[in-house]
Amino acid sequence: MTRKSLSIAVVGIGNPMMGDDGIGPRLVAELQGSDVGVDLIDLGTGGMTLVHVLARYDAVAIVDAVDMGLSPGEVRVFAPGEAVSLKETRAYSLHDWDLMRSIEISRELGEAPERLLIVAIQPGTVKMEEGLSPVVERAISLYVTRLLDAVSALKLSLIHISEPTRPY
């Protein structure tokens, strides 16, 4: 029996017309043309579409601007279970949709990948303007490194579940 190959995606979420909120799509663009060995998805503002994207993969790294109360430009990598979302969602507006709620719905449907990491970048500015703030722009290479580290961790975790059990 041939095992299907395991699939991994990097999903960038955000709006490039809203300052640092565009960091997700920007980092996906930074990885285009490289040999990362994963699907690269610019999901824009995400919303419920993320639920459907998560269902297609065995592991996902999500990149997004997240207000964590840190200094602008700081980055954290964590699993969804290590975070608490304080954002109030309003079901009538997908533009205000919450990343953690999308993950929760995907899990409730039994479709979320078990291996999921969030690469969160503290925005400096989120207002109607194209381009990143200087502090976030200067740290692009750091973010790419942290994102590639997250992808490597996901790949390693999948290797362990895809190896056949060998009798002793």
Coordinates of N, CA and C in Angstrom, one line a residue:
M1 N 0.8 -1.2 0.0 CA 0.0 0.0 0.0 C 0.9 1.2 0.0
T2 N 0.6 2.1 -0.9 CA 1.4 3.4 -1.0 C 0.7 4.5 -0.2
R3 N 1.4 5.1 0.7 CA 0.9 6.2 1.5 C 0.9 7.5 0.7
K4 N -0.2 8.2 0.8 CA -0.2 9.5 0.1 C 0.8 10.4 0.7
S5 N 1.4 11.3 -0.1 CA 2.4 12.2 0.4 C 1.7 13.2 1.3
L6 N 2.4 13.6 2.3 CA 1.8 14.6 3.3 C 2.0 16.0 2.7
S7 N 1.1 16.8 3.0 CA 1.1 18.2 2.4 C 1.2 19.2 3.5
I8 N 2.0 20.3 3.1 CA 2.2 21.4 4.0 C 1.9 22.7 3.2
A9 N 1.4 23.7 3.9 CA 1.1 25.0 3.3 C 1.6 26.1 4.2
V10 N 2.0 27.2 3.6 CA 2.2 28.4 4.3 C 1.1 29.4 3.8
V11 N 0.3 29.9 4.8 CA -0.8 30.7 4.5 C -0.5 32.1 5.0
G12 N -0.5 33.1 4.1 CA -0.3 34.5 4.5 C -1.7 35.2 4.6
I13 N -2.0 35.8 5.7 CA -3.2 36.5 5.9 C -3.0 38.0 6.1
G14 N -3.8 38.8 5.4 CA -3.6 40.3 5.7 C -4.0 41.1 4.4
N15 N -4.0 42.4 4.7 CA -4.4 43.3 3.6 C -3.2 44.3 3.4
P16 N -2.5 44.2 2.3 CA -1.4 45.0 2.0 C -1.7 46.5 1.9
M17 N -3.0 46.9 1.8 CA -3.4 48.3 1.8 C -3.6 48.8 3.2
M18 N -3.3 48.0 4.2 CA -3.6 48.5 5.6 C -2.3 48.4 6.4
G19 N -1.2 48.9 5.8 CA 0.1 49.0 6.6 C 0.6 47.6 6.9
D20 N 1.0 47.4 8.2 CA 1.6 46.2 8.6 C 0.7 45.0 8.6
D21 N -0.6 45.2 8.4 CA -1.6 44.1 8.3 C -1.2 43.3 7.0
G22 N -0.4 43.8 6.1 CA -0.1 43.1 4.9 C 1.1 42.2 5.0
I23 N 1.6 42.0 6.3 CA 2.8 41.2 6.4 C 2.6 39.7 6.0
G24 N 1.5 39.1 6.2 CA 1.3 37.7 5.7 C 1.5 37.6 4.2
P25 N 0.7 38.3 3.4 CA 1.0 38.2 2.0 C 2.4 38.6 1.6
R26 N 3.0 39.6 2.2 CA 4.4 39.9 1.9 C 5.3 38.8 2.1
L27 N 5.2 38.1 3.2 CA 6.1 36.9 3.5 C 5.9 35.8 2.5
V28 N 4.7 35.6 2.1 CA 4.4 34.6 1.1 C 5.1 35.0 -0.2
A29 N 5.0 36.2 -0.5 CA 5.7 36.7 -1.8 C 7.2 36.6 -1.6
E30 N 7.7 36.8 -0.4 CA 9.2 36.6 -0.2 C 9.6 35.2 -0.5
L31 N 8.8 34.2 -0.2 CA 9.1 32.8 -0.4 C 8.9 32.3 -1.9
Q32 N 8.1 33.1 -2.7 CA 7.9 32.7 -4.0 C 9.2 32.5 -4.8
G33 N 9.3 31.5 -5.5 CA 10.5 31.2 -6.3 C 11.6 30.5 -5.6
S34 N 11.4 30.3 -4.3 CA 12.4 29.5 -3.5 C 12.0 28.1 -3.5
D35 N 12.8 27.2 -3.1 CA 12.5 25.8 -3.0 C 12.2 25.4 -1.6
V36 N 11.1 25.9 -1.1 CA 10.7 25.6 0.2 C 10.0 24.2 0.3
G37 N 9.4 23.8 -0.8 CA 8.8 22.4 -0.8 C 7.4 22.4 -0.1
V38 N 6.7 23.6 -0.1 CA 5.4 23.6 0.5 C 4.5 24.5 -0.4
D39 N 3.2 24.4 -0.3 CA 2.3 25.3 -1.0 C 2.4 26.7 -0.3
L40 N 2.4 27.7 -1.1 CA 2.4 29.1 -0.7 C 1.1 29.7 -1.1
I41 N 0.3 30.2 -0.1 CA -1.0 30.7 -0.3 C -1.2 32.1 0.3
D42 N -1.4 33.1 -0.6 CA -1.8 34.4 -0.1 C -3.3 34.4 0.0
L43 N -3.8 34.4 1.2 CA -5.2 34.3 1.4 C -5.9 35.6 1.6
G44 N -5.2 36.7 1.4 CA -5.8 38.0 1.6 C -6.3 38.2 3.0
T45 N -7.5 38.7 3.2 CA -8.0 38.9 4.5 C -8.6 37.7 5.1
G46 N -8.5 36.5 4.4 CA -8.9 35.3 5.1 C -10.3 35.0 5.2
G47 N -10.8 35.3 6.4 CA -12.2 35.0 6.7 C -12.5 33.5 6.7
M48 N -13.7 33.1 6.4 CA -14.1 31.7 6.4 C -13.3 30.9 5.4
T49 N -12.7 31.5 4.4 CA -12.0 30.8 3.4 C -10.9 29.9 4.0
L50 N -10.3 30.4 5.1 CA -9.3 29.7 5.8 C -9.7 28.3 6.3
V51 N -11.0 28.2 6.7 CA -11.5 26.9 7.1 C -11.4 25.9 6.0
H52 N -11.7 26.3 4.8 CA -11.6 25.4 3.6 C -10.1 25.1 3.3
V53 N -9.3 26.0 3.4 CA -7.9 25.8 3.1 C -7.2 24.8 4.1
L54 N -7.5 25.0 5.4 CA -7.0 24.1 6.4 C -7.3 22.7 6.1
A55 N -8.5 22.4 5.6 CA -9.0 21.1 5.4 C -8.2 20.3 4.3
R56 N -7.4 21.0 3.5 CA -6.7 20.4 2.4 C -5.3 20.0 2.8
Y57 N -4.8 20.3 4.0 CA -3.4 20.1 4.4 C -3.2 19.3 5.7
D58 N -2.1 18.6 5.7 CA -1.7 17.9 6.9 C -1.0 18.8 8.0
A59 N -0.4 19.9 7.5 CA 0.2 20.8 8.4 C 0.2 22.2 7.7
V60 N 0.0 23.2 8.6 CA -0.1 24.6 8.0 C 0.7 25.6 9.0
A61 N 1.4 26.5 8.3 CA 2.0 27.6 9.1 C 1.2 28.9 8.6
I62 N 0.6 29.6 9.5 CA -0.2 30.8 9.2 C 0.6 32.0 9.6
V63 N 0.8 32.9 8.7 CA 1.5 34.2 9.0 C 0.5 35.3 9.0
D64 N 0.5 36.1 10.1 CA -0.4 37.2 10.2 C 0.1 38.2 11.1
A65 N -0.4 39.5 11.0 CA -0.2 40.5 11.9 C -1.1 40.3 13.1
V66 N -0.5 40.3 14.3 CA -1.3 40.0 15.5 C -1.0 41.0 16.6
D67 N -2.0 41.6 17.1 CA -1.7 42.6 18.2 C -1.6 41.8 19.5
M68 N -0.3 41.6 19.9 CA 0.0 40.8 21.1 C 0.4 41.7 22.3
G69 N 0.3 43.0 22.1 CA 0.7 44.0 23.1 C 2.3 44.1 23.2
L70 N 3.0 43.7 22.2 CA 4.4 43.7 22.2 C 4.9 45.0 21.5
S71 N 6.2 45.1 21.4 CA 6.8 46.2 20.6 C 6.6 46.0 19.1
P72 N 6.4 47.0 18.4 CA 6.2 46.8 16.9 C 7.3 46.0 16.3
G73 N 7.0 45.1 15.5 CA 7.9 44.3 14.8 C 8.3 43.0 15.5
E74 N 8.0 42.8 16.7 CA 8.3 41.5 17.4 C 7.5 40.4 16.8
V75 N 8.2 39.2 16.8 CA 7.6 38.0 16.2 C 7.5 36.9 17.2
R76 N 6.4 36.1 17.2 CA 6.2 35.0 18.0 C 5.7 33.8 17.1
V77 N 6.1 32.6 17.5 CA 5.6 31.4 16.8 C 5.0 30.6 17.8
F78 N 3.8 30.2 17.6 CA 3.1 29.3 18.6 C 2.0 28.5 17.9
A79 N 1.6 27.5 18.7 CA 0.4 26.7 18.2 C -0.9 27.3 18.7
P80 N -2.0 27.1 18.0 CA -3.2 27.8 18.4 C -3.6 27.5 19.9
G81 N -3.3 26.4 20.4 CA -3.7 26.1 21.8 C -2.9 26.9 22.8
E82 N -1.9 27.5 22.4 CA -1.1 28.4 23.3 C -1.5 29.8 23.3
A83 N -2.6 30.1 22.6 CA -3.0 31.5 22.5 C -4.5 31.6 22.9
V84 N -4.9 32.8 23.3 CA -6.2 33.1 23.6 C -6.6 34.3 22.7
S85 N -7.7 34.2 22.0 CA -8.1 35.4 21.2 C -9.1 36.2 22.0
L86 N -8.8 37.5 22.0 CA -9.6 38.4 22.7 C -10.5 39.2 21.8
K87 N -10.4 39.0 20.5 CA -11.2 39.7 19.5 C -12.6 39.3 19.6
E88 N -13.6 40.2 19.6 CA -15.0 39.9 19.5 C -15.3 39.8 18.0
T89 N -15.9 38.7 17.6 CA -16.2 38.5 16.2 C -17.7 38.9 16.0
R90 N -17.9 39.4 14.8 CA -19.3 39.8 14.4 C -19.6 39.0 13.2
A91 N -20.5 38.1 13.4 CA -20.8 37.1 12.3 C -21.3 37.7 11.0
Y92 N -21.8 39.0 11.1 CA -22.3 39.6 9.8 C -21.2 40.2 9.0
S93 N -19.9 40.2 9.5 CA -18.9 40.8 8.7 C -17.7 39.9 8.6
L94 N -17.4 39.4 7.5 CA -16.2 38.5 7.3 C -14.9 39.3 7.4
H95 N -15.0 40.6 7.2 CA -13.8 41.4 7.3 C -13.3 41.5 8.7
D96 N -14.2 41.3 9.7 CA -13.8 41.3 11.1 C -13.6 39.9 11.6
W97 N -13.5 38.9 10.8 CA -13.4 37.6 11.2 C -12.1 37.3 11.9
D98 N -12.2 36.4 12.9 CA -11.1 36.1 13.8 C -10.3 34.9 13.3
L99 N -9.0 34.9 13.3 CA -8.2 33.8 12.9 C -8.5 32.6 13.8
M100 N -8.5 32.8 15.1 CA -8.7 31.7 16.0 C -10.1 31.0 15.8
R101 N -11.1 31.8 15.5 CA -12.4 31.3 15.3 C -12.4 30.4 14.0
S102 N -11.7 30.8 13.0 CA -11.6 29.9 11.8 C -11.0 28.6 12.1
I103 N -9.9 28.6 12.9 CA -9.3 27.4 13.3 C -10.2 26.5 14.2
E104 N -10.9 27.2 15.1 CA -11.9 26.5 15.9 C -13.0 25.8 15.1
I105 N -13.5 26.5 14.1 CA -14.6 25.9 13.3 C -14.0 24.7 12.5
S106 N -12.8 24.9 11.9 CA -12.1 23.8 11.2 C -12.0 22.6 12.1
R107 N -11.6 22.8 13.3 CA -11.5 21.6 14.3 C -12.8 21.0 14.6
E108 N -13.8 21.8 14.8 CA -15.2 21.3 15.1 C -15.7 20.5 13.9
L109 N -15.3 20.8 12.7 CA -15.7 20.0 11.5 C -14.8 18.8 11.3
G110 N -13.8 18.7 12.1 CA -12.9 17.5 12.0 C -12.0 17.6 10.8
E111 N -11.7 18.8 10.3 CA -11.0 19.0 9.1 C -9.6 19.7 9.4
A112 N -9.4 20.3 10.5 CA -8.2 21.0 10.8 C -7.0 20.1 10.9
P113 N -5.9 20.5 10.3 CA -4.7 19.7 10.5 C -4.2 19.7 11.9
E114 N -3.7 18.5 12.4 CA -3.2 18.4 13.8 C -2.1 19.4 14.0
R115 N -1.3 19.5 13.0 CA -0.1 20.3 13.1 C -0.3 21.7 12.5
L116 N -0.3 22.7 13.3 CA -0.6 24.0 12.9 C 0.2 25.0 13.7
L117 N 0.9 25.9 13.1 CA 1.7 26.9 13.7 C 1.3 28.3 13.2
I118 N 1.3 29.3 14.1 CA 1.0 30.7 13.8 C 2.3 31.5 13.9
V119 N 2.7 32.1 12.9 CA 3.8 33.1 12.9 C 3.2 34.4 13.0
A120 N 3.3 35.0 14.2 CA 2.6 36.3 14.5 C 3.6 37.4 14.6
I121 N 3.2 38.5 13.9 CA 4.1 39.7 13.9 C 3.3 40.8 14.5
Q122 N 3.9 41.5 15.5 CA 3.2 42.6 16.1 C 3.3 43.8 15.1
P123 N 2.1 44.3 14.7 CA 2.2 45.5 13.8 C 2.6 46.8 14.5
G124 N 3.2 47.6 13.7 CA 3.5 49.0 14.2 C 2.3 49.9 13.8
T125 N 1.9 49.8 12.6 CA 0.8 50.6 12.1 C -0.2 49.7 11.3
V126 N -1.5 49.9 11.6 CA -2.5 49.3 10.8 C -3.5 50.4 10.5
K127 N -3.2 51.0 9.4 CA -4.1 52.1 8.9 C -4.1 52.1 7.3
M128 N -5.0 52.8 6.7 CA -5.1 52.8 5.3 C -3.8 53.4 4.7
E129 N -2.9 52.5 4.4 CA -1.7 53.0 3.7 C -1.0 51.7 3.1
E130 N -0.4 51.9 1.9 CA 0.3 50.8 1.3 C 1.7 50.7 1.8
G131 N 2.1 49.5 2.0 CA 3.5 49.3 2.5 C 3.6 49.1 4.0
L132 N 4.7 48.5 4.4 CA 4.9 48.2 5.8 C 5.6 49.3 6.5
S133 N 5.4 49.4 7.8 CA 6.1 50.4 8.6 C 7.6 50.1 8.5
P134 N 8.5 51.1 8.7 CA 9.9 50.9 8.7 C 10.4 49.8 9.6
V135 N 9.9 49.7 10.8 CA 10.4 48.7 11.8 C 10.1 47.3 11.3
V136 N 8.9 47.1 10.7 CA 8.5 45.8 10.2 C 9.3 45.5 8.9
E137 N 9.4 46.5 8.1 CA 10.2 46.3 6.8 C 11.6 45.8 7.1
R138 N 12.3 46.5 8.1 CA 13.7 46.1 8.4 C 13.8 44.7 8.9
A139 N 12.8 44.1 9.4 CA 12.9 42.8 10.0 C 12.4 41.6 9.1
I140 N 12.2 41.9 7.8 CA 11.7 40.9 6.8 C 12.6 39.7 6.8
S141 N 13.9 39.8 6.8 CA 14.8 38.6 6.8 C 14.6 37.8 8.1
L142 N 14.4 38.4 9.2 CA 14.2 37.7 10.5 C 12.9 36.9 10.4
Y143 N 11.8 37.6 9.8 CA 10.5 36.9 9.7 C 10.6 35.7 8.8
V144 N 11.3 35.8 7.7 CA 11.5 34.7 6.7 C 12.2 33.6 7.4
T145 N 13.2 33.9 8.2 CA 14.0 32.8 8.9 C 13.0 32.1 9.9
R146 N 12.3 32.9 10.7 CA 11.4 32.3 11.7 C 10.3 31.4 11.0
L147 N 9.8 31.9 9.8 CA 8.8 31.2 9.1 C 9.4 29.9 8.5
L148 N 10.6 29.9 8.0 CA 11.3 28.7 7.5 C 11.5 27.7 8.6
D149 N 11.9 28.2 9.8 CA 12.0 27.4 11.0 C 10.7 26.7 11.3
A150 N 9.6 27.4 11.3 CA 8.3 26.8 11.5 C 8.0 25.7 10.5
V151 N 8.3 26.0 9.2 CA 8.0 25.0 8.2 C 8.9 23.7 8.4
S152 N 10.1 23.9 8.8 CA 11.0 22.8 9.1 C 10.4 22.0 10.3
A153 N 9.9 22.7 11.3 CA 9.4 22.0 12.5 C 8.1 21.2 12.0
L154 N 7.3 21.7 11.2 CA 6.1 21.0 10.7 C 6.6 19.8 9.9
K155 N 7.6 20.0 9.0 CA 8.1 18.8 8.2 C 8.6 17.7 9.1
L156 N 9.3 18.1 10.1 CA 9.8 17.1 11.1 C 8.7 16.3 11.8
S157 N 7.7 17.1 12.2 CA 6.6 16.4 12.9 C 5.8 15.5 12.0
L158 N 5.8 15.8 10.7 CA 5.1 14.9 9.8 C 5.9 13.7 9.4
I159 N 7.2 13.8 9.5 CA 8.1 12.6 9.2 C 7.8 11.6 10.3
H160 N 7.6 12.0 11.5 CA 7.4 11.0 12.6 C 6.1 10.3 12.4
I161 N 5.0 10.9 11.9 CA 3.8 10.2 11.7 C 3.7 9.4 10.4
S162 N 4.6 9.7 9.5 CA 4.5 9.1 8.2 C 5.4 7.8 8.1
E163 N 6.3 7.7 9.1 CA 7.2 6.5 9.0 C 6.5 5.3 9.4
P164 N 6.6 4.2 8.7 CA 5.9 3.0 9.0 C 6.5 2.4 10.3
T165 N 5.7 1.7 11.0 CA 6.1 1.1 12.2 C 6.9 -0.2 11.8
R166 N 8.1 -0.3 12.4 CA 8.9 -1.5 12.1 C 8.9 -2.5 13.2
P167 N 8.7 -3.8 12.9 CA 8.7 -4.7 14.0 C 10.2 -5.0 14.5
Y168 N 10.4 -5.3 15.7 CA 11.7 -5.5 16.2 C 12.1 -6.9 16.2

